[in-house]
Short mmCIF file of C-alpha atoms in Angstrom, two decimals:
data_model
loop_
_atom_site.label_atom_id
_atom_site.label_comp_id
_atom_site.label_asym_id
_atom_site.label_seq_id
_atom_site.Cartn_x
_atom_site.Cartn_y
_atom_site.Cartn_z
CA MET U 1314 73.82 97.30 110.93
CA ARG U 1315 72.42 93.85 111.36
CA SER U 1316 68.92 93.65 112.81
CA LEU U 1317 68.13 92.09 116.18
CA ARG U 1318 66.31 89.31 114.34
CA GLY U 1319 69.37 88.45 112.29
CA SER U 1320 71.74 88.72 115.22
CA THR U 1321 69.52 86.40 117.35
CA ALA U 1322 69.43 83.86 114.62
CA LEU U 1323 73.30 83.97 114.18
CA ILE U 1324 73.85 83.66 118.03
CA ILE U 1325 71.48 80.60 118.03
CA VAL U 1326 73.42 78.95 115.17
CA ALA U 1327 76.66 79.60 116.89
CA LEU U 1328 75.32 78.20 120.14
CA GLY U 1329 74.11 75.05 118.45
CA MET U 1330 77.48 74.64 116.69
CA VAL U 1331 79.33 74.98 119.96
CA LEU U 1332 77.12 72.48 121.64
CA MET U 1333 77.72 70.04 118.79
CA ALA U 1334 81.47 70.56 118.87
CA VAL U 1335 81.64 70.25 122.74
CA SER U 1336 79.48 67.17 122.83
CA PHE U 1337 81.41 65.45 120.05
CA PHE U 1338 84.94 66.23 121.15
CA LEU U 1339 84.69 66.78 124.91
CA LEU U 1340 81.56 64.99 126.22
CA GLY U 1341 81.63 61.95 123.84
CA ALA U 1342 84.02 59.03 123.96
CA PRO U 1343 87.64 60.20 123.69
CA ILE U 1344 89.15 59.75 120.22
CA GLY U 1345 92.24 57.60 120.51
CA PHE U 1346 93.94 54.27 119.96
CA PRO U 1347 93.05 51.57 120.28
CA PRO U 1348 89.41 52.54 119.41
CA SER U 1349 88.17 49.19 120.77
CA GLY U 1350 89.45 49.94 124.25
CA VAL U 1351 87.04 50.67 127.04
CA GLU U 1352 88.55 54.14 127.75
CA HIS U 1353 87.74 55.04 124.12
CA SER U 1354 84.33 53.44 123.97
CA ASN U 1355 82.29 55.07 126.55
CA PRO U 1356 81.28 58.69 126.48
CA ARG U 1357 82.83 60.82 129.12
CA VAL U 1358 79.31 62.20 130.03
CA PRO U 1359 76.19 59.96 129.55
CA PHE U 1360 73.85 61.37 126.95
CA ALA U 1361 76.65 63.06 125.03
CA PRO U 1362 74.93 61.95 121.76
CA ALA U 1363 71.72 63.58 122.90
CA PHE U 1364 73.54 66.79 123.56
CA PHE U 1365 74.95 66.68 119.98
CA ILE U 1366 71.38 66.11 118.66
CA LEU U 1367 70.27 69.10 120.72
CA GLY U 1368 73.04 71.12 119.07
CA VAL U 1369 71.65 70.15 115.68
CA ILE U 1370 68.12 71.00 116.71
CA ILE U 1371 69.22 74.37 117.95
CA VAL U 1372 71.05 75.17 114.75
CA PHE U 1373 67.98 74.45 112.67
CA LEU U 1374 65.74 76.33 115.22
CA ALA U 1375 67.58 79.50 114.12
CA PRO U 1376 65.70 79.87 110.71
CA VAL U 1377 62.39 79.23 112.46
CA LEU U 1378 63.15 81.96 114.96
CA TYR U 1379 64.38 84.24 112.28
CA GLU U 1380 61.11 84.01 110.47
CA LEU U 1381 58.82 84.00 113.47
CA TYR U 1382 60.73 86.64 115.52
CA PRO U 1383 58.13 89.29 116.49
CA GLY U 1384 58.61 92.63 114.95
CA GLU U 1385 58.13 94.53 111.69
CA ARG U 1386 56.22 92.53 109.08
CA MET B 1401 25.39 82.21 105.41
CA THR B 1402 27.70 85.22 105.77
CA ALA B 1403 30.74 85.82 103.70
CA GLU B 1404 32.98 85.08 106.60
CA THR B 1405 31.44 81.66 107.48
CA GLU B 1406 30.81 80.57 103.86
CA LYS B 1407 33.07 77.61 103.20
CA ARG B 1408 35.05 77.91 99.93
CA GLU B 1409 36.84 75.29 97.97
CA LEU B 1410 40.65 75.20 98.53
CA PRO B 1411 43.05 74.81 95.74
CA LEU B 1412 44.79 71.65 94.61
CA GLY B 1413 42.18 69.30 96.07
CA VAL B 1414 42.94 70.41 99.72
CA GLY B 1415 39.97 69.47 102.06
CA ARG B 1416 38.15 67.80 99.17
CA ILE B 1417 37.43 64.12 100.27
CA THR B 1418 36.77 61.88 97.36
CA LYS B 1419 35.62 58.30 97.22
CA GLY B 1420 38.84 57.36 95.59
CA TRP B 1421 40.76 58.91 98.47
CA ILE B 1422 38.64 57.14 101.14
CA LEU B 1423 39.18 53.89 99.36
CA PHE B 1424 42.93 54.48 99.13
CA ILE B 1425 43.25 55.48 102.86
CA GLY B 1426 40.88 52.61 103.90
CA PHE B 1427 42.93 50.09 102.08
CA SER B 1428 46.19 51.50 103.49
CA VAL B 1429 44.71 51.43 106.99
CA VAL B 1430 43.87 47.70 106.57
CA VAL B 1431 47.49 46.92 105.32
CA LEU B 1432 48.90 49.04 108.24
CA ALA B 1433 46.76 47.11 110.65
CA PHE B 1434 48.22 43.81 109.20
CA GLY B 1435 51.68 45.27 109.63
CA ILE B 1436 50.91 46.14 113.28
CA TYR B 1437 49.78 42.59 113.86
CA ALA B 1438 52.89 41.26 112.19
CA TYR B 1439 55.05 43.46 114.41
CA SER B 1440 53.08 42.52 117.53
CA VAL B 1441 53.88 38.82 116.87
CA GLN B 1442 57.59 39.78 116.69
CA PHE B 1443 57.26 41.97 119.88
CA THR B 1444 55.62 39.27 121.91
CA GLN B 1445 57.59 36.24 120.59
CA GLY B 1446 60.90 38.03 120.13
CA GLU B 1447 63.16 38.04 117.03
CA ILE B 1448 62.82 34.33 116.82
CA ALA B 1449 59.72 35.17 114.78
CA THR B 1450 61.95 36.73 112.15
CA GLY B 1451 64.50 35.01 109.90
CA MET B 1452 67.38 36.74 111.66
CA ARG B 1453 69.85 34.78 113.57
CA ASP B 1454 73.34 35.33 114.92
CA LEU B 1455 76.33 35.33 112.67
CA GLY B 1456 78.69 32.46 112.73
CA THR B 1457 77.54 30.06 115.42
CA MET B 1458 73.95 30.27 114.42
CA GLY B 1459 74.74 30.61 110.70
CA GLY B 1460 72.43 33.49 110.14
CA ALA B 1461 72.32 37.26 109.54
CA THR B 1462 71.62 39.75 112.27
CA TRP B 1463 70.65 42.41 109.80
CA GLY B 1464 68.00 41.54 107.24
CA LEU B 1465 64.99 42.95 105.55
CA TYR B 1466 64.44 45.72 108.16
CA ILE B 1467 67.92 47.20 107.75
CA THR B 1468 67.63 46.72 103.94
CA MET B 1469 64.57 48.82 103.96
CA ALA B 1470 65.93 51.30 106.49
CA ILE B 1471 68.71 52.16 104.06
CA TYR B 1472 66.31 52.18 101.12
CA PHE B 1473 63.86 54.56 102.90
CA VAL B 1474 66.69 56.94 103.96
CA GLY B 1475 67.99 56.80 100.45
CA VAL B 1476 64.57 57.78 99.04
CA SER B 1477 64.62 60.76 101.35
CA PHE B 1478 67.90 61.96 99.87
CA ALA B 1479 66.45 62.84 96.41
CA GLY B 1480 63.53 64.66 97.99
CA ILE B 1481 65.42 67.33 99.87
CA THR B 1482 68.24 67.43 97.21
CA VAL B 1483 65.69 68.37 94.51
CA ALA B 1484 63.98 70.86 96.81
CA ALA B 1485 67.29 72.47 97.69
CA PHE B 1486 68.41 72.48 94.08
CA ILE B 1487 65.35 74.22 92.96
CA ARG B 1488 65.83 76.95 95.61
CA LEU B 1489 69.53 77.41 94.96
CA THR B 1490 69.28 77.47 91.21
CA ALA B 1491 65.94 79.39 91.15
CA GLN B 1492 64.58 77.04 88.44
CA ALA B 1493 61.07 78.44 88.49
CA TYR B 1494 59.63 75.68 86.16
CA LEU B 1495 60.65 72.99 88.65
CA LYS B 1496 59.09 74.72 91.71
CA PRO B 1497 55.96 72.46 91.47
CA LEU B 1498 58.16 69.55 92.47
CA ALA B 1499 59.70 71.11 95.58
CA ARG B 1500 56.79 70.55 98.07
CA MET B 1501 56.31 67.01 96.90
CA ALA B 1502 60.03 66.37 97.26
CA GLU B 1503 60.05 67.82 100.78
CA VAL B 1504 57.12 65.66 101.84
CA LEU B 1505 58.71 62.71 100.40
CA THR B 1506 61.87 63.31 102.41
CA VAL B 1507 60.07 63.66 105.74
CA VAL B 1508 57.78 60.62 105.09
CA ALA B 1509 60.65 58.47 103.94
CA LEU B 1510 62.83 59.42 106.91
CA ILE B 1511 59.96 58.45 109.36
CA LEU B 1512 59.58 55.13 107.53
CA GLY B 1513 63.34 54.62 107.76
CA ALA B 1514 63.39 55.21 111.54
CA LEU B 1515 60.50 52.88 111.93
CA SER B 1516 62.34 50.10 109.96
CA ILE B 1517 65.31 50.48 112.37
CA MET B 1518 62.95 50.36 115.31
CA ALA B 1519 61.51 47.11 113.98
CA ASP B 1520 64.94 45.71 113.71
CA LEU B 1521 65.63 46.15 117.46
CA GLY B 1522 64.60 43.44 119.71
CA GLN B 1523 64.06 45.96 122.48
CA PRO B 1524 63.45 49.22 120.65
CA ILE B 1525 63.12 51.41 123.84
CA ARG B 1526 66.35 50.06 125.29
CA GLY B 1527 67.98 50.58 121.89
CA ILE B 1528 66.88 54.17 121.65
CA VAL B 1529 67.84 54.99 125.25
CA ASN B 1530 71.23 53.41 124.96
CA LEU B 1531 72.07 55.06 121.56
CA PHE B 1532 71.22 58.43 123.12
CA MET B 1533 73.25 57.69 126.20
CA TYR B 1534 76.30 55.85 124.92
CA ALA B 1535 76.67 56.21 121.11
CA ARG B 1536 80.35 56.75 120.26
CA PRO B 1537 81.30 59.73 118.13
CA GLN B 1538 83.68 57.84 116.10
CA SER B 1539 81.19 55.28 115.08
CA PRO B 1540 79.18 55.68 111.94
CA PHE B 1541 76.13 54.59 114.03
CA PHE B 1542 76.57 57.78 115.97
CA GLY B 1543 76.20 59.73 112.81
CA THR B 1544 73.31 57.57 111.76
CA VAL B 1545 71.32 58.33 114.91
CA THR B 1546 72.32 61.96 115.37
CA LEU B 1547 72.55 63.12 111.77
CA VAL B 1548 70.20 60.98 109.72
CA LEU B 1549 67.34 60.02 112.09
CA THR B 1550 67.20 63.18 114.15
CA GLY B 1551 69.16 66.05 112.65
CA TYR B 1552 68.24 65.30 109.08
CA LEU B 1553 64.57 64.56 109.86
CA TYR B 1554 64.27 67.63 112.05
CA ALA B 1555 65.92 69.85 109.52
CA SER B 1556 63.59 68.45 106.79
CA VAL B 1557 60.54 69.15 108.91
CA VAL B 1558 61.81 72.74 109.56
CA TYR B 1559 62.44 73.11 105.85
CA LEU B 1560 58.97 71.88 104.88
CA TYR B 1561 57.34 74.07 107.61
CA LEU B 1562 59.10 77.30 106.67
CA ASP B 1563 58.61 76.67 102.88
CA GLY B 1564 54.92 76.05 103.46
CA ARG B 1565 54.34 79.22 105.60
CA ARG B 1566 53.51 81.48 102.65
CA ASP B 1567 50.97 79.03 101.26
CA ALA B 1568 49.51 78.55 104.72
CA GLY B 1569 49.12 82.26 105.03
CA ILE B 1570 47.33 82.38 101.66
CA LEU B 1571 45.00 79.43 102.59
CA ALA B 1572 44.35 81.01 106.11
CA ARG B 1573 42.44 83.82 104.36
CA VAL B 1574 39.94 81.32 102.88
CA PRO B 1575 37.09 80.25 105.19
CA SER B 1576 37.29 76.48 105.39
CA ARG B 1577 37.28 73.54 107.81
CA LEU B 1578 41.03 73.49 107.79
CA ARG B 1579 41.44 77.23 108.41
CA TRP B 1580 42.69 76.74 111.96
CA PHE B 1581 45.41 74.41 110.78
CA HIS B 1582 46.54 76.81 108.03
CA ARG B 1583 46.47 79.71 110.53
CA LEU B 1584 48.57 77.72 112.87
CA TRP B 1585 51.07 76.83 110.17
CA ALA B 1586 51.16 80.41 108.83
CA ALA B 1587 51.93 81.73 112.33
CA GLY B 1588 50.94 85.26 111.41
CA TYR B 1589 52.57 85.28 107.92
CA LYS B 1590 50.89 88.02 105.80
CA ASP B 1591 53.07 87.92 102.73
CA THR B 1592 54.24 91.57 103.15
CA PRO B 1593 57.21 92.52 100.97
CA LYS B 1594 59.54 92.23 103.99
CA GLU B 1595 58.19 88.87 104.92
CA LYS B 1596 58.58 87.67 101.36
CA GLU B 1597 62.20 88.90 101.36
CA ARG B 1598 62.95 87.17 104.71
CA HIS B 1599 61.14 84.04 103.58
CA LYS B 1600 63.27 83.88 100.46
CA ARG B 1601 66.43 84.42 102.38
CA THR B 1602 65.65 81.80 104.91
CA ASN B 1603 64.82 79.30 102.23
CA PHE B 1604 68.13 79.96 100.52
CA TRP B 1605 70.23 79.50 103.59
CA MET B 1606 68.18 76.41 104.64
CA SER B 1607 69.01 74.93 101.22
CA VAL B 1608 72.63 75.83 101.62
CA ALA B 1609 72.68 74.20 105.14
CA VAL B 1610 70.77 71.04 104.29
CA ILE B 1611 72.91 69.86 101.31
CA PRO B 1612 76.14 69.29 103.31
CA LEU B 1613 74.12 67.85 106.14
CA LEU B 1614 72.47 65.28 103.89
CA VAL B 1615 75.65 64.38 102.01
CA ILE B 1616 77.31 63.70 105.43
CA ALA B 1617 74.32 61.92 106.66
CA HIS B 1618 74.06 59.55 103.73
CA SER B 1619 77.88 58.92 103.60
CA THR B 1620 77.74 58.07 107.33
CA LEU B 1621 75.12 55.36 106.47
CA GLY B 1622 77.46 54.14 103.78
CA PHE B 1623 80.36 54.13 106.32
CA VAL B 1624 78.37 51.75 108.64
CA PHE B 1625 79.22 49.10 105.97
CA GLY B 1626 82.24 50.57 104.20
CA LEU B 1627 84.40 50.83 107.25
CA GLN B 1628 84.07 47.25 108.40
CA VAL B 1629 87.43 46.01 107.56
CA GLY B 1630 86.72 42.53 108.83
CA ARG B 1631 83.67 41.95 106.65
CA PRO B 1632 84.37 40.97 102.95
CA GLY B 1633 81.94 42.58 100.61
CA TRP B 1634 81.50 45.65 102.71
CA TYR B 1635 84.90 47.18 103.12
CA SER B 1636 85.11 49.55 100.17
CA ALA B 1637 85.88 53.31 99.61
CA LEU B 1638 82.94 53.23 97.08
CA GLN B 1639 80.32 52.30 99.64
CA ALA B 1640 79.56 55.88 100.75
CA PRO B 1641 79.41 57.56 97.28
CA ALA B 1642 77.51 54.66 95.90
CA PHE B 1643 75.00 54.87 98.70
CA VAL B 1644 74.53 58.59 97.86
CA ILE B 1645 74.02 58.03 94.09
CA LEU B 1646 71.72 55.04 94.39
CA ALA B 1647 69.79 57.03 97.00
CA GLY B 1648 69.34 59.83 94.50
CA ILE B 1649 68.18 57.32 91.81
CA SER B 1650 65.56 55.62 94.07
CA GLY B 1651 64.29 58.97 95.33
CA LEU B 1652 63.96 60.44 91.85
CA GLY B 1653 62.07 57.32 90.79
CA HIS B 1654 59.54 57.98 93.60
CA LEU B 1655 59.26 61.67 92.69
CA ILE B 1656 58.51 60.86 89.11
CA ILE B 1657 55.74 58.51 90.16
CA PHE B 1658 54.27 61.02 92.61
CA ALA B 1659 54.52 63.82 90.09
CA ALA B 1660 52.74 61.73 87.48
CA ILE B 1661 49.99 60.93 90.03
CA VAL B 1662 49.57 64.53 91.03
CA ARG B 1663 49.52 65.63 87.37
CA THR B 1664 46.67 63.25 86.53
CA ARG B 1665 44.69 63.38 89.77
CA LEU B 1666 44.80 67.17 90.23
CA ASN B 1667 44.79 67.95 86.51
CA GLN B 1668 48.14 69.80 86.75
CA ARG B 1669 49.39 69.19 83.14
CA LYS B 1670 50.34 72.81 82.72
CA ARG B 1671 52.62 73.15 85.84
CA LEU B 1672 53.82 69.55 85.81
CA ASN B 1673 54.62 69.68 82.07
CA MET B 1674 57.03 67.71 80.03
CA ASP B 1675 59.91 70.11 80.87
CA VAL B 1676 59.60 69.02 84.48
CA PHE B 1677 59.55 65.38 83.75
CA SER B 1678 62.35 65.64 81.18
CA TRP B 1679 64.56 67.30 83.82
CA MET B 1680 63.91 64.44 86.23
CA GLY B 1681 64.49 61.85 83.49
CA LYS B 1682 67.85 63.47 82.47
CA PHE B 1683 68.83 63.80 86.22
CA MET B 1684 68.05 60.05 86.74
CA LEU B 1685 69.97 59.11 83.60
CA ALA B 1686 73.05 60.88 84.74
CA LEU B 1687 72.85 59.26 88.16
CA LEU B 1688 72.29 55.79 86.64
CA LEU B 1689 75.36 56.25 84.49
CA ILE B 1690 77.52 57.22 87.48
CA TYR B 1691 76.10 54.33 89.43
CA VAL B 1692 76.82 51.78 86.71
CA TYR B 1693 80.41 53.15 86.53
CA PHE B 1694 80.73 52.69 90.38
CA LEU B 1695 79.26 49.18 90.19
CA ILE B 1696 81.83 48.16 87.50
CA VAL B 1697 84.77 49.72 89.32
CA ASP B 1698 83.73 48.20 92.60
CA HIS B 1699 83.42 44.64 91.10
CA LEU B 1700 86.75 45.05 89.24
CA THR B 1701 88.54 46.15 92.42
CA SER B 1702 86.92 43.61 94.68
CA THR B 1703 87.71 40.61 92.46
CA PHE B 1704 91.12 41.56 91.03
CA THR B 1705 93.51 39.32 92.91
CA ALA B 1706 90.95 39.17 95.70
CA ARG B 1707 91.26 37.19 98.89
CA GLU B 1708 89.32 33.91 99.11
CA GLU B 1709 86.67 35.39 101.47
CA GLU B 1710 86.01 38.28 99.15
CA LEU B 1711 85.52 35.94 96.23
CA ARG B 1712 83.20 33.78 98.16
CA VAL B 1713 80.81 36.64 98.68
CA PHE B 1714 81.27 37.83 95.15
CA ASN B 1715 80.45 34.43 93.73
CA ALA B 1716 77.40 33.96 95.97
CA VAL B 1717 76.12 37.22 94.80
CA LEU B 1718 76.88 36.77 91.06
CA TRP B 1719 76.37 33.07 90.47
CA GLY B 1720 75.11 31.54 93.74
CA GLU B 1721 72.38 31.94 96.27
CA TYR B 1722 71.67 35.71 95.53
CA ALA B 1723 72.21 35.64 91.86
CA TRP B 1724 68.58 36.04 90.99
CA ILE B 1725 68.40 39.21 93.12
CA TYR B 1726 71.63 40.52 91.66
CA TRP B 1727 70.57 39.92 88.01
CA LEU B 1728 67.10 41.18 88.76
CA SER B 1729 68.69 44.41 90.08
CA VAL B 1730 71.01 44.75 87.19
CA ALA B 1731 68.15 44.26 84.76
CA THR B 1732 65.91 46.74 86.65
CA LEU B 1733 68.87 49.23 86.36
CA ALA B 1734 69.69 48.48 82.74
CA ILE B 1735 66.09 48.67 81.47
CA PRO B 1736 65.49 52.19 82.84
CA LEU B 1737 68.94 53.18 81.54
CA LEU B 1738 68.06 52.11 78.07
CA ILE B 1739 64.57 53.63 78.31
CA LEU B 1740 65.97 57.02 79.52
CA ALA B 1741 68.87 57.03 77.03
CA ARG B 1742 66.55 56.28 74.20
CA GLN B 1743 64.24 59.22 75.29
CA PHE B 1744 67.27 61.45 75.85
CA PHE B 1745 68.66 60.83 72.35
CA ALA B 1746 65.25 61.16 70.68
CA LYS B 1747 64.52 64.31 72.64
CA LYS B 1748 61.20 62.96 73.19
CA TRP B 1749 60.03 62.17 76.75
CA ASN B 1750 57.08 59.92 77.69
CA ILE B 1751 55.61 60.10 81.21
CA GLY B 1752 54.50 56.52 81.08
CA TRP B 1753 57.91 55.26 80.35
CA LEU B 1754 59.38 57.48 82.97
CA VAL B 1755 56.99 56.13 85.65
CA VAL B 1756 57.99 52.54 84.49
CA SER B 1757 61.72 53.57 84.97
CA GLY B 1758 60.95 55.16 88.33
CA PHE B 1759 59.34 51.91 89.48
CA LEU B 1760 62.03 49.73 88.09
CA VAL B 1761 64.92 51.64 89.78
CA ASN B 1762 63.22 51.24 93.02
CA VAL B 1763 63.02 47.56 92.52
CA ALA B 1764 66.75 47.67 91.75
CA ALA B 1765 67.48 49.83 94.75
CA ILE B 1766 65.81 47.35 97.18
CA GLY B 1767 67.63 44.53 95.61
CA LYS B 1768 70.99 46.28 95.82
CA ARG B 1769 70.37 47.19 99.43
CA TYR B 1770 69.56 43.69 100.22
CA LEU B 1771 72.74 42.53 98.49
CA ILE B 1772 74.77 44.96 100.34
CA VAL B 1773 73.24 43.95 103.82
CA VAL B 1774 72.84 40.12 103.69
CA PRO B 1775 75.50 38.20 101.62
CA SER B 1776 78.48 39.65 103.60
CA GLN B 1777 76.96 38.35 106.81
CA THR B 1778 76.05 34.80 105.51
CA TYR B 1779 79.14 34.39 103.29
CA GLY B 1780 81.57 36.94 104.34
CA GLY B 1781 82.88 35.62 107.64
CA LEU B 1782 86.63 35.54 108.24
CA LEU B 1783 86.33 32.95 111.00
CA PRO B 1784 85.96 29.25 110.04
CA TYR B 1785 82.19 28.97 110.33
CA ALA B 1786 80.02 27.37 107.77
CA VAL B 1787 78.13 29.50 105.28
CA GLY B 1788 75.00 30.94 106.75
CA SER B 1789 71.57 31.64 105.39
CA TYR B 1790 68.80 34.23 105.76
CA SER B 1791 65.23 34.31 104.57
CA PRO B 1792 62.80 36.99 105.80
CA THR B 1793 59.66 35.46 107.45
CA TRP B 1794 55.98 36.62 106.91
CA VAL B 1795 56.47 38.71 110.08
CA GLU B 1796 59.26 40.84 108.47
CA TYR B 1797 57.35 41.15 105.13
CA GLY B 1798 54.18 42.10 107.00
CA THR B 1799 55.87 44.70 109.12
CA ILE B 1800 57.58 46.23 106.09
CA ILE B 1801 54.38 46.27 104.03
CA GLY B 1802 52.66 47.96 107.05
CA ILE B 1803 55.41 50.64 107.16
CA PHE B 1804 54.88 51.26 103.39
CA ALA B 1805 51.12 51.67 104.07
CA LEU B 1806 51.86 54.08 106.80
CA GLY B 1807 53.87 56.20 104.31
CA ALA B 1808 50.91 56.06 101.87
CA ILE B 1809 48.51 57.28 104.70
CA LEU B 1810 50.88 60.09 105.70
CA PHE B 1811 51.27 61.24 102.06
CA GLY B 1812 47.47 60.90 101.42
CA ILE B 1813 46.60 62.96 104.52
CA PHE B 1814 49.02 65.61 103.72
CA ALA B 1815 47.76 66.01 100.27
CA LYS B 1816 44.28 66.63 101.66
CA THR B 1817 45.33 69.11 104.34
CA PHE B 1818 47.99 71.21 102.56
CA PRO B 1819 48.75 71.91 98.90
CA ILE B 1820 51.08 69.37 97.52
CA MET B 1821 52.48 71.98 95.15
CA HIS B 1822 53.33 75.70 95.69
CA LEU B 1823 50.43 77.98 95.17
CA GLN B 1824 50.49 80.27 92.19
CA GLU B 1825 49.65 83.89 92.10
CA LYS B 1826 46.06 83.19 90.94
CA HIS B 1827 45.41 81.38 94.22
CA GLU B 1828 46.48 84.33 96.40
CA GLY B 1829 43.00 85.80 96.68
CA GLY B 1830 41.82 82.43 98.02
CA ALA B 1831 40.82 79.42 95.98
#
């Protein structure tokens, strides 16, 4: 059975990945043609790139949490 | 003095401030101050203080030395983390002394790359805010901001932090002025068998995760140029892979130089032995051969029944205004190639010649980055504008030299606060 430490780390990785995917495909500018059009240029939600970055940060926070998670040494 | 408060010497020169180090840092601080002054001139007068001008109507280049150096620095970072991850994944114990150096090289180079981009922006704050607010996922710039300058930098810092915890835990047992710092870094690490196992597992998975991230990140940087269909000289399928390969070459060059300095200054001839240097030499030779192949293929493809605009850029680079940079870059690639090939076939490696090769490939890398960035802007327009020109001003040179000095300071400070190589078993009881 996976430890609570491992499960927490995996959940955090999954959360980060979901945030990255959502911000890229749903919050960012719609992917479509012509790409130079206004409707395909601006993000649907401002700061969508910042959310994507947050996703990357959360993913790489998982190993830190995995190592620093309080418990048996 | 009690045993607890007695200060003991830390391994690998940590905490030992020497005259040479003070001189090195002092000189770097002076150069950095000059760089800050140069940038302040640009910040107060605007980008008119630089050699950059608009394309076409103003006959200039909007990307110049800063972007050249940004690409160069990000490239240098590539080899660092690649080498560190490779050592973890393949469990090459004899290469382990290189890992920490490589990780620090990556983090420092990425910071310098980010600063070079900041220097390029007329309004840095506005640029940062807008990129975080509006960057478009389909644009390679999105990847450059999100993956290279934030994700990649952050992942590299995490990698360095976790990798250093064990050593921090060992140093935290030694009474010293830096004990608080090592305790903070160790965050309770006691090196128990379970912690060791976890540490090993985390490092392995971090290595697995970092490699695709860095390949995507570096390719994205190549796409910034390679996807521009309307810019002769840039539009090429080979831009991204060539970026990655040249990045590896320049980063390895740096790593060879740093390893040689550490070997001499810290008297680490046993750990940083000829096996380590010959491995770096062979790796760099392989990458150089691949890059030369790319170079030839790219030239043949871009000139074979090429359009007039494509040939104009090509001629300017090979025989015109930029020829001296091009041939200097070719020479500084060819010479290391010959040096390394000779050593490879003779099966005899010389550190001095490896350092020379490491330096030369970096001259070539800066030259090649410049040739990627500038000529396509000055000679590669599809609209009927006259040929443009670009020459960096002292402000740009000063700012870049200052950024280099900052890198030297960061590296120097790190080497005095934390072991630049992994600690061996003999250090585990303290120094």
